[in-house]
C-alpha cells in the first residue's frame, strides 16, 4: 500500500508540474508578443505619414500574427498581416534617426489588402515582406526584435 501511495503522489506531482509549465508557456508567449508590439509601436514613425495617414494600427497577437493597418485621409485602407512562424529575416534601411524596417517571410506569406481606393479596385494579394516606417531604431533594438521573433516562433511551434 505504501508503494501505491508513493506512486500516486509522484504521478500527481508530475501532473501538477506539467499543468503549471503549460500555463507558464502561455504567459511567456504573451510577454514575448507584448515586447515585440511595444518595440514596433515605440519606434513607429508617425511624423513621416501625417500628411496622408489619419491613423494606424500595429499589433502582434498572442496567436503569432503581426498586423499593420493604415487608414488614409482619402478613405483608403491598407492592411498587412503575416504569421510570425513564417518570419525569415529583417532588414533596416535608413539612418540612425529615420528609416524603414522590412520584415521578410519565407515565401509569399504576407497578406496585403487595399480597400476604398478611389483610383484603383480593391486589392487582395500576397507578398514576401512587410515594410514599417520607424525612427530612432538602433542595432540593439534590431537584434532584440529579431531574437524575440525567433523565440516566439519556437514557442508557437512547441504549442502545435
mmCIF file of N, CA and C in Angstrom, residues 20-138:
data_model
loop_
_atom_site.group_PDB
_atom_site.id
_atom_site.type_symbol
_atom_site.label_atom_id
_atom_site.label_comp_id
_atom_site.label_asym_id
_atom_site.label_seq_id
_atom_site.Cartn_x
_atom_site.Cartn_y
_atom_site.Cartn_z
ATOM 1 N N UNK A 20 1.328 23.455 -14.506
ATOM 2 C CA UNK A 20 1.915 24.767 -14.253
ATOM 3 C C UNK A 20 2.877 25.183 -15.360
ATOM 4 N N UNK A 21 3.625 24.226 -15.914
ATOM 5 C CA UNK A 21 4.537 24.538 -17.005
ATOM 6 C C UNK A 21 3.764 24.963 -18.246
ATOM 7 N N UNK A 22 2.619 24.355 -18.485
ATOM 8 C CA UNK A 22 1.790 24.737 -19.627
ATOM 9 C C UNK A 22 1.316 26.162 -19.512
ATOM 10 N N UNK A 23 0.882 26.580 -18.327
ATOM 11 C CA UNK A 23 0.432 27.954 -18.128
ATOM 12 C C UNK A 23 1.594 28.934 -18.198
ATOM 13 N N UNK A 24 2.770 28.529 -17.746
ATOM 14 C CA UNK A 24 3.912 29.440 -17.807
ATOM 15 C C UNK A 24 4.337 29.680 -19.253
ATOM 16 N N UNK A 25 4.184 28.686 -20.140
ATOM 17 C CA UNK A 25 4.496 28.892 -21.552
ATOM 18 C C UNK A 25 3.566 29.920 -22.161
ATOM 19 N N UNK A 26 2.291 29.870 -21.812
ATOM 20 C CA UNK A 26 1.346 30.858 -22.324
ATOM 21 C C UNK A 26 1.719 32.256 -21.858
ATOM 22 N N UNK A 27 2.117 32.370 -20.596
ATOM 23 C CA UNK A 27 2.493 33.671 -20.059
ATOM 24 C C UNK A 27 3.740 34.191 -20.762
ATOM 25 N N UNK A 28 4.731 33.317 -20.977
ATOM 26 C CA UNK A 28 5.949 33.735 -21.654
ATOM 27 C C UNK A 28 5.655 34.156 -23.090
ATOM 28 N N UNK A 29 4.757 33.448 -23.763
ATOM 29 C CA UNK A 29 4.391 33.808 -25.127
ATOM 30 C C UNK A 29 3.727 35.175 -25.152
ATOM 31 N N UNK A 30 2.833 35.441 -24.209
ATOM 32 C CA UNK A 30 2.192 36.755 -24.118
ATOM 33 C C UNK A 30 3.226 37.850 -23.881
ATOM 34 N N UNK A 31 4.194 37.589 -23.019
ATOM 35 C CA UNK A 31 5.227 38.575 -22.732
ATOM 36 C C UNK A 31 6.078 38.853 -23.969
ATOM 37 N N UNK A 32 6.397 37.808 -24.731
ATOM 38 C CA UNK A 32 7.206 37.984 -25.929
ATOM 39 C C UNK A 32 6.458 38.771 -27.000
ATOM 40 N N UNK A 33 5.190 38.441 -27.232
ATOM 41 C CA UNK A 33 4.425 39.175 -28.243
ATOM 42 C C UNK A 33 4.196 40.624 -27.798
ATOM 43 N N UNK A 34 3.974 40.843 -26.509
ATOM 44 C CA UNK A 34 3.831 42.209 -25.997
ATOM 45 C C UNK A 34 5.121 43.007 -26.210
ATOM 46 N N UNK A 35 6.258 42.361 -25.969
ATOM 47 C CA UNK A 35 7.545 43.034 -26.158
ATOM 48 C C UNK A 35 7.742 43.419 -27.623
ATOM 49 N N UNK A 36 7.427 42.500 -28.541
ATOM 50 C CA UNK A 36 7.561 42.782 -29.978
ATOM 51 C C UNK A 36 6.664 43.954 -30.362
ATOM 52 N N UNK A 37 5.423 43.930 -29.894
ATOM 53 C CA UNK A 37 4.490 45.003 -30.222
ATOM 54 C C UNK A 37 4.968 46.339 -29.651
ATOM 55 N N UNK A 38 5.412 46.358 -28.409
ATOM 56 C CA UNK A 38 5.887 47.602 -27.794
ATOM 57 C C UNK A 38 7.094 48.161 -28.544
ATOM 58 N N UNK A 39 7.979 47.284 -28.978
ATOM 59 C CA UNK A 39 9.159 47.732 -29.712
ATOM 60 C C UNK A 39 8.751 48.343 -31.053
ATOM 61 N N UNK A 40 7.842 47.692 -31.771
ATOM 62 C CA UNK A 40 7.407 48.203 -33.073
ATOM 63 C C UNK A 40 6.630 49.513 -32.923
ATOM 64 N N UNK A 41 5.693 49.560 -31.989
ATOM 65 C CA UNK A 41 4.883 50.772 -31.790
ATOM 66 C C UNK A 41 5.750 51.905 -31.236
ATOM 67 N N UNK A 42 6.681 51.583 -30.358
ATOM 68 C CA UNK A 42 7.551 52.607 -29.770
ATOM 69 C C UNK A 42 8.456 53.277 -30.784
ATOM 70 N N UNK A 43 8.834 52.562 -31.833
ATOM 71 C CA UNK A 43 9.725 53.117 -32.849
ATOM 72 C C UNK A 43 8.982 53.513 -34.121
ATOM 73 N N UNK A 44 7.673 53.349 -34.141
ATOM 74 C CA UNK A 44 6.899 53.695 -35.334
ATOM 75 C C UNK A 44 7.024 55.186 -35.625
ATOM 76 N N UNK A 45 7.231 55.528 -36.886
ATOM 77 C CA UNK A 45 7.426 56.921 -37.283
ATOM 78 C C UNK A 45 6.107 57.525 -37.765
ATOM 79 N N UNK A 46 5.395 58.159 -36.848
ATOM 80 C CA UNK A 46 4.112 58.797 -37.178
ATOM 81 C C UNK A 46 4.303 60.065 -37.997
ATOM 82 N N UNK A 47 5.361 60.815 -37.726
ATOM 83 C CA UNK A 47 5.576 62.100 -38.387
ATOM 84 C C UNK A 47 5.731 61.963 -39.897
ATOM 85 N N UNK A 48 6.277 60.853 -40.344
ATOM 86 C CA UNK A 48 6.527 60.652 -41.767
ATOM 87 C C UNK A 48 5.230 60.619 -42.563
ATOM 88 N N UNK A 49 4.171 60.142 -41.962
ATOM 89 C CA UNK A 49 2.948 59.897 -42.709
ATOM 90 C C UNK A 49 1.774 60.784 -42.308
ATOM 91 N N UNK A 50 1.969 61.794 -41.501
ATOM 92 C CA UNK A 50 0.841 62.598 -41.026
ATOM 93 C C UNK A 50 0.125 63.350 -42.136
ATOM 94 N N UNK A 51 0.804 63.619 -43.247
ATOM 95 C CA UNK A 51 0.144 64.335 -44.334
ATOM 96 C C UNK A 51 -0.889 63.464 -45.057
ATOM 97 N N UNK A 52 -0.695 62.155 -45.045
ATOM 98 C CA UNK A 52 -1.588 61.248 -45.774
ATOM 99 C C UNK A 52 -2.384 60.321 -44.863
ATOM 100 N N UNK A 53 -1.805 59.929 -43.735
ATOM 101 C CA UNK A 53 -2.393 58.912 -42.869
ATOM 102 C C UNK A 53 -3.213 59.558 -41.756
ATOM 103 N N UNK A 54 -4.438 59.074 -41.584
ATOM 104 C CA UNK A 54 -5.288 59.556 -40.487
ATOM 105 C C UNK A 54 -4.863 58.872 -39.185
ATOM 106 N N UNK A 55 -4.784 57.553 -39.209
ATOM 107 C CA UNK A 55 -4.260 56.796 -38.074
ATOM 108 C C UNK A 55 -3.850 55.402 -38.542
ATOM 109 N N UNK A 56 -3.204 54.668 -37.647
ATOM 110 C CA UNK A 56 -2.715 53.335 -37.979
ATOM 111 C C UNK A 56 -2.989 52.394 -36.808
ATOM 112 N N UNK A 57 -2.928 51.104 -37.095
ATOM 113 C CA UNK A 57 -2.988 50.067 -36.065
ATOM 114 C C UNK A 57 -1.831 49.117 -36.327
ATOM 115 N N UNK A 58 -1.065 48.845 -35.302
ATOM 116 C CA UNK A 58 0.066 47.933 -35.402
ATOM 117 C C UNK A 58 0.027 47.047 -34.176
ATOM 118 N N UNK A 59 -0.268 45.758 -34.372
ATOM 119 C CA UNK A 59 -0.319 44.877 -33.206
ATOM 120 C C UNK A 59 0.205 43.490 -33.521
ATOM 121 N N UNK A 60 0.651 42.833 -32.474
ATOM 122 C CA UNK A 60 1.137 41.460 -32.536
ATOM 123 C C UNK A 60 0.279 40.659 -31.575
ATOM 124 N N UNK A 61 -0.389 39.636 -32.081
ATOM 125 C CA UNK A 61 -1.310 38.864 -31.257
ATOM 126 C C UNK A 61 -0.584 37.709 -30.578
ATOM 127 N N UNK A 62 -1.189 37.181 -29.515
ATOM 128 C CA UNK A 62 -0.567 36.044 -28.829
ATOM 129 C C UNK A 62 -0.726 34.751 -29.619
ATOM 130 N N UNK A 63 -1.494 34.785 -30.718
ATOM 131 C CA UNK A 63 -1.560 33.627 -31.606
ATOM 132 C C UNK A 63 -0.472 33.706 -32.678
ATOM 133 N N UNK A 64 0.335 34.781 -32.657
ATOM 134 C CA UNK A 64 1.506 34.855 -33.518
ATOM 135 C C UNK A 64 1.335 35.635 -34.804
ATOM 136 N N UNK A 65 0.355 36.509 -34.885
ATOM 137 C CA UNK A 65 0.172 37.303 -36.095
ATOM 138 C C UNK A 65 0.646 38.734 -35.877
ATOM 139 N N UNK A 66 1.352 39.255 -36.861
ATOM 140 C CA UNK A 66 1.768 40.650 -36.875
ATOM 141 C C UNK A 66 0.863 41.349 -37.876
ATOM 142 N N UNK A 67 0.119 42.358 -37.411
ATOM 143 C CA UNK A 67 -0.861 43.047 -38.252
ATOM 144 C C UNK A 67 -0.565 44.543 -38.267
ATOM 145 N N UNK A 68 -0.612 45.112 -39.464
ATOM 146 C CA UNK A 68 -0.342 46.538 -39.664
ATOM 147 C C UNK A 68 -1.418 47.081 -40.595
ATOM 148 N N UNK A 69 -2.145 48.072 -40.112
ATOM 149 C CA UNK A 69 -3.253 48.642 -40.882
ATOM 150 C C UNK A 69 -3.115 50.161 -40.893
ATOM 151 N N UNK A 70 -3.184 50.746 -42.106
ATOM 152 C CA UNK A 70 -3.086 52.198 -42.248
ATOM 153 C C UNK A 70 -4.392 52.734 -42.824
ATOM 154 N N UNK A 71 -4.905 53.795 -42.193
ATOM 155 C CA UNK A 71 -6.131 54.458 -42.624
ATOM 156 C C UNK A 71 -5.751 55.813 -43.196
ATOM 157 N N UNK A 72 -5.944 55.992 -44.496
ATOM 158 C CA UNK A 72 -5.590 57.234 -45.161
ATOM 159 C C UNK A 72 -6.710 58.252 -45.017
ATOM 160 N N UNK A 73 -6.354 59.526 -45.129
ATOM 161 C CA UNK A 73 -7.350 60.597 -45.049
ATOM 162 C C UNK A 73 -8.326 60.538 -46.211
ATOM 163 N N UNK A 74 -7.912 59.950 -47.335
ATOM 164 C CA UNK A 74 -8.781 59.828 -48.505
ATOM 165 C C UNK A 74 -9.837 58.730 -48.348
ATOM 166 N N UNK A 75 -9.719 57.925 -47.280
ATOM 167 C CA UNK A 75 -10.648 56.819 -47.063
ATOM 168 C C UNK A 75 -10.046 55.460 -47.395
ATOM 169 N N UNK A 76 -8.930 55.469 -48.084
ATOM 170 C CA UNK A 76 -8.248 54.230 -48.461
ATOM 171 C C UNK A 76 -7.706 53.541 -47.201
ATOM 172 N N UNK A 77 -7.762 52.204 -47.191
ATOM 173 C CA UNK A 77 -7.242 51.415 -46.078
ATOM 174 C C UNK A 77 -6.276 50.378 -46.636
ATOM 175 N N UNK A 78 -5.084 50.294 -46.049
ATOM 176 C CA UNK A 78 -4.109 49.257 -46.400
ATOM 177 C C UNK A 78 -3.922 48.346 -45.193
ATOM 178 N N UNK A 79 -3.934 47.042 -45.443
ATOM 179 C CA UNK A 79 -3.822 46.052 -44.374
ATOM 180 C C UNK A 79 -2.748 45.048 -44.745
ATOM 181 N N UNK A 80 -1.828 44.793 -43.809
ATOM 182 C CA UNK A 80 -0.754 43.818 -43.988
ATOM 183 C C UNK A 80 -0.768 42.884 -42.786
ATOM 184 N N UNK A 81 -0.592 41.596 -43.027
ATOM 185 C CA UNK A 81 -0.589 40.635 -41.924
ATOM 186 C C UNK A 81 0.233 39.409 -42.297
ATOM 187 N N UNK A 82 0.964 38.875 -41.302
ATOM 188 C CA UNK A 82 1.649 37.590 -41.503
ATOM 189 C C UNK A 82 1.823 36.893 -40.159
ATOM 190 N N UNK A 83 1.974 35.591 -40.240
ATOM 191 C CA UNK A 83 2.191 34.778 -39.056
ATOM 192 C C UNK A 83 3.682 34.794 -38.729
ATOM 193 N N UNK A 84 4.015 35.028 -37.478
ATOM 194 C CA UNK A 84 5.423 35.094 -37.076
ATOM 195 C C UNK A 84 6.168 33.787 -37.314
ATOM 196 N N UNK A 85 5.448 32.680 -37.419
ATOM 197 C CA UNK A 85 6.114 31.404 -37.708
ATOM 198 C C UNK A 85 6.695 31.393 -39.121
ATOM 199 N N UNK A 86 6.230 32.285 -39.977
ATOM 200 C CA UNK A 86 6.730 32.389 -41.354
ATOM 201 C C UNK A 86 7.873 33.397 -41.471
ATOM 202 N N UNK A 87 8.265 34.022 -40.353
ATOM 203 C CA UNK A 87 9.337 35.026 -40.352
ATOM 204 C C UNK A 87 10.650 34.407 -40.798
ATOM 205 N N UNK A 88 11.342 35.122 -41.696
ATOM 206 C CA UNK A 88 12.640 34.667 -42.188
ATOM 207 C C UNK A 88 13.761 35.560 -41.685
ATOM 208 N N UNK A 89 13.621 36.877 -41.897
ATOM 209 C CA UNK A 89 14.691 37.793 -41.539
ATOM 210 C C UNK A 89 14.129 39.213 -41.511
ATOM 211 N N UNK A 90 14.929 40.142 -40.983
ATOM 212 C CA UNK A 90 14.546 41.545 -41.025
ATOM 213 C C UNK A 90 15.695 42.360 -41.574
ATOM 214 N N UNK A 91 15.344 43.518 -42.101
ATOM 215 C CA UNK A 91 16.334 44.423 -42.668
ATOM 216 C C UNK A 91 15.913 45.846 -42.326
ATOM 217 N N UNK A 92 16.894 46.699 -42.125
ATOM 218 C CA UNK A 92 16.631 48.104 -41.828
ATOM 219 C C UNK A 92 17.348 48.947 -42.864
ATOM 220 N N UNK A 93 16.615 49.858 -43.472
ATOM 221 C CA UNK A 93 17.215 50.777 -44.436
ATOM 222 C C UNK A 93 16.909 52.196 -43.992
ATOM 223 N N UNK A 94 17.953 52.952 -43.770
ATOM 224 C CA UNK A 94 17.777 54.341 -43.343
ATOM 225 C C UNK A 94 18.957 54.816 -42.531
ATOM 226 N N UNK A 95 18.733 55.896 -41.788
ATOM 227 C CA UNK A 95 19.772 56.473 -40.943
ATOM 228 C C UNK A 95 19.490 56.120 -39.483
ATOM 229 N N UNK A 96 20.285 56.701 -38.575
ATOM 230 C CA UNK A 96 20.081 56.459 -37.141
ATOM 231 C C UNK A 96 18.750 57.009 -36.652
ATOM 232 N N UNK A 97 18.243 58.047 -37.302
ATOM 233 C CA UNK A 97 17.028 58.701 -36.811
ATOM 234 C C UNK A 97 15.759 58.292 -37.550
ATOM 235 N N UNK A 98 15.855 57.911 -38.819
ATOM 236 C CA UNK A 98 14.655 57.599 -39.594
ATOM 237 C C UNK A 98 14.966 56.517 -40.629
ATOM 238 N N UNK A 99 13.993 55.626 -40.863
ATOM 239 C CA UNK A 99 14.200 54.573 -41.846
ATOM 240 C C UNK A 99 12.985 53.682 -41.993
ATOM 241 N N UNK A 100 13.183 52.584 -42.709
ATOM 242 C CA UNK A 100 12.131 51.590 -42.927
ATOM 243 C C UNK A 100 12.607 50.234 -42.442
ATOM 244 N N UNK A 101 11.736 49.559 -41.701
ATOM 245 C CA UNK A 101 12.007 48.217 -41.212
ATOM 246 C C UNK A 101 11.283 47.236 -42.121
ATOM 247 N N UNK A 102 12.022 46.293 -42.681
ATOM 248 C CA UNK A 102 11.448 45.279 -43.555
ATOM 249 C C UNK A 102 11.452 43.938 -42.819
ATOM 250 N N UNK A 103 10.274 43.363 -42.673
ATOM 251 C CA UNK A 103 10.126 42.038 -42.067
ATOM 252 C C UNK A 103 9.853 41.049 -43.187
ATOM 253 N N UNK A 104 10.814 40.174 -43.474
ATOM 254 C CA UNK A 104 10.713 39.225 -44.582
ATOM 255 C C UNK A 104 10.167 37.883 -44.099
ATOM 256 N N UNK A 105 9.393 37.243 -44.965
ATOM 257 C CA UNK A 105 8.868 35.908 -44.677
ATOM 258 C C UNK A 105 9.511 34.894 -45.620
ATOM 259 N N UNK A 106 9.285 33.613 -45.351
ATOM 260 C CA UNK A 106 9.912 32.540 -46.140
ATOM 261 C C UNK A 106 9.429 32.510 -47.593
ATOM 262 N N UNK A 107 8.189 32.843 -47.795
ATOM 263 C CA UNK A 107 7.612 32.870 -49.141
ATOM 264 C C UNK A 107 6.661 34.045 -49.223
ATOM 265 N N UNK A 108 5.696 33.935 -50.091
ATOM 266 C CA UNK A 108 4.673 34.975 -50.192
ATOM 267 C C UNK A 108 3.636 34.739 -49.103
ATOM 268 N N UNK A 109 4.003 35.081 -47.880
ATOM 269 C CA UNK A 109 3.176 34.795 -46.711
ATOM 270 C C UNK A 109 2.559 36.035 -46.073
ATOM 271 N N UNK A 110 2.811 37.209 -46.631
ATOM 272 C CA UNK A 110 2.240 38.445 -46.097
ATOM 273 C C UNK A 110 0.947 38.735 -46.861
ATOM 274 N N UNK A 111 -0.152 38.830 -46.136
ATOM 275 C CA UNK A 111 -1.435 39.180 -46.738
ATOM 276 C C UNK A 111 -1.448 40.695 -46.953
ATOM 277 N N UNK A 112 -1.761 41.125 -48.152
ATOM 278 C CA UNK A 112 -1.833 42.549 -48.479
ATOM 279 C C UNK A 112 -3.231 42.819 -49.033
ATOM 280 N N UNK A 113 -3.940 43.732 -48.373
ATOM 281 C CA UNK A 113 -5.290 44.086 -48.819
ATOM 282 C C UNK A 113 -5.416 45.602 -48.855
ATOM 283 N N UNK A 114 -6.098 46.094 -49.885
ATOM 284 C CA UNK A 114 -6.369 47.521 -50.024
ATOM 285 C C UNK A 114 -7.863 47.699 -50.254
ATOM 286 N N UNK A 115 -8.469 48.613 -49.498
ATOM 287 C CA UNK A 115 -9.905 48.880 -49.603
ATOM 288 C C UNK A 115 -10.131 50.362 -49.896
ATOM 289 N N UNK A 116 -11.283 50.653 -50.461
ATOM 290 C CA UNK A 116 -11.786 52.032 -50.625
ATOM 291 C C UNK A 116 -10.828 52.953 -51.367
ATOM 292 N N UNK A 117 -10.036 52.425 -52.285
ATOM 293 C CA UNK A 117 -9.142 53.268 -53.076
ATOM 294 C C UNK A 117 -9.938 53.796 -54.267
ATOM 295 N N UNK A 118 -10.056 55.115 -54.351
ATOM 296 C CA UNK A 118 -10.864 55.733 -55.408
ATOM 297 C C UNK A 118 -10.231 55.562 -56.788
ATOM 298 N N UNK A 119 -8.910 55.433 -56.837
ATOM 299 C CA UNK A 119 -8.214 55.332 -58.117
ATOM 300 C C UNK A 119 -8.092 53.905 -58.633
ATOM 301 N N UNK A 120 -8.171 52.923 -57.747
ATOM 302 C CA UNK A 120 -7.986 51.524 -58.136
ATOM 303 C C UNK A 120 -9.053 50.659 -57.486
ATOM 304 N N UNK A 121 -9.127 49.418 -57.967
ATOM 305 C CA UNK A 121 -10.035 48.450 -57.352
ATOM 306 C C UNK A 121 -9.424 47.946 -56.046
ATOM 307 N N UNK A 122 -10.241 47.281 -55.249
ATOM 308 C CA UNK A 122 -9.734 46.662 -54.029
ATOM 309 C C UNK A 122 -8.725 45.584 -54.400
ATOM 310 N N UNK A 123 -7.631 45.524 -53.650
ATOM 311 C CA UNK A 123 -6.549 44.583 -53.929
ATOM 312 C C UNK A 123 -6.483 43.568 -52.802
ATOM 313 N N UNK A 124 -6.318 42.307 -53.162
ATOM 314 C CA UNK A 124 -6.121 41.223 -52.202
ATOM 315 C C UNK A 124 -5.029 40.326 -52.769
ATOM 316 N N UNK A 125 -3.825 40.445 -52.230
ATOM 317 C CA UNK A 125 -2.688 39.726 -52.795
ATOM 318 C C UNK A 125 -1.749 39.261 -51.683
ATOM 319 N N UNK A 126 -0.645 38.661 -52.070
ATOM 320 C CA UNK A 126 0.360 38.175 -51.130
ATOM 321 C C UNK A 126 1.715 38.794 -51.471
ATOM 322 N N UNK A 127 2.559 38.959 -50.445
ATOM 323 C CA UNK A 127 3.905 39.499 -50.635
ATOM 324 C C UNK A 127 4.869 38.725 -49.744
ATOM 325 N N UNK A 128 6.167 38.995 -49.908
ATOM 326 C CA UNK A 128 7.153 38.285 -49.075
ATOM 327 C C UNK A 128 7.793 39.194 -48.026
ATOM 328 N N UNK A 129 7.273 40.415 -47.854
ATOM 329 C CA UNK A 129 7.770 41.292 -46.792
ATOM 330 C C UNK A 129 6.713 42.310 -46.404
ATOM 331 N N UNK A 130 6.894 42.868 -45.210
ATOM 332 C CA UNK A 130 6.080 43.962 -44.700
ATOM 333 C C UNK A 130 7.038 45.093 -44.341
ATOM 334 N N UNK A 131 6.721 46.312 -44.769
ATOM 335 C CA UNK A 131 7.558 47.465 -44.505
ATOM 336 C C UNK A 131 6.869 48.378 -43.493
ATOM 337 N N UNK A 132 7.618 48.776 -42.462
ATOM 338 C CA UNK A 132 7.087 49.646 -41.416
ATOM 339 C C UNK A 132 8.024 50.838 -41.259
ATOM 340 N N UNK A 133 7.507 52.085 -41.363
ATOM 341 C CA UNK A 133 8.368 53.254 -41.149
ATOM 342 C C UNK A 133 8.700 53.400 -39.657
ATOM 343 N N UNK A 134 9.979 53.548 -39.356
ATOM 344 C CA UNK A 134 10.415 53.626 -37.955
ATOM 345 C C UNK A 134 11.364 54.808 -37.761
ATOM 346 N N UNK A 135 11.562 55.149 -36.493
ATOM 347 C CA UNK A 135 12.508 56.210 -36.134
ATOM 348 C C UNK A 135 13.312 55.755 -34.919
ATOM 349 N N UNK A 136 14.506 56.304 -34.792
ATOM 350 C CA UNK A 136 15.392 56.040 -33.644
ATOM 351 C C UNK A 136 15.597 54.548 -33.384
ATOM 352 N N UNK A 137 15.773 53.775 -34.419
ATOM 353 C CA UNK A 137 15.988 52.332 -34.295
ATOM 354 C C UNK A 137 17.492 52.078 -34.329
ATOM 355 N N UNK A 138 18.024 51.508 -33.250
ATOM 356 C CA UNK A 138 19.456 51.222 -33.220
ATOM 357 C C UNK A 138 19.695 49.716 -33.384
#
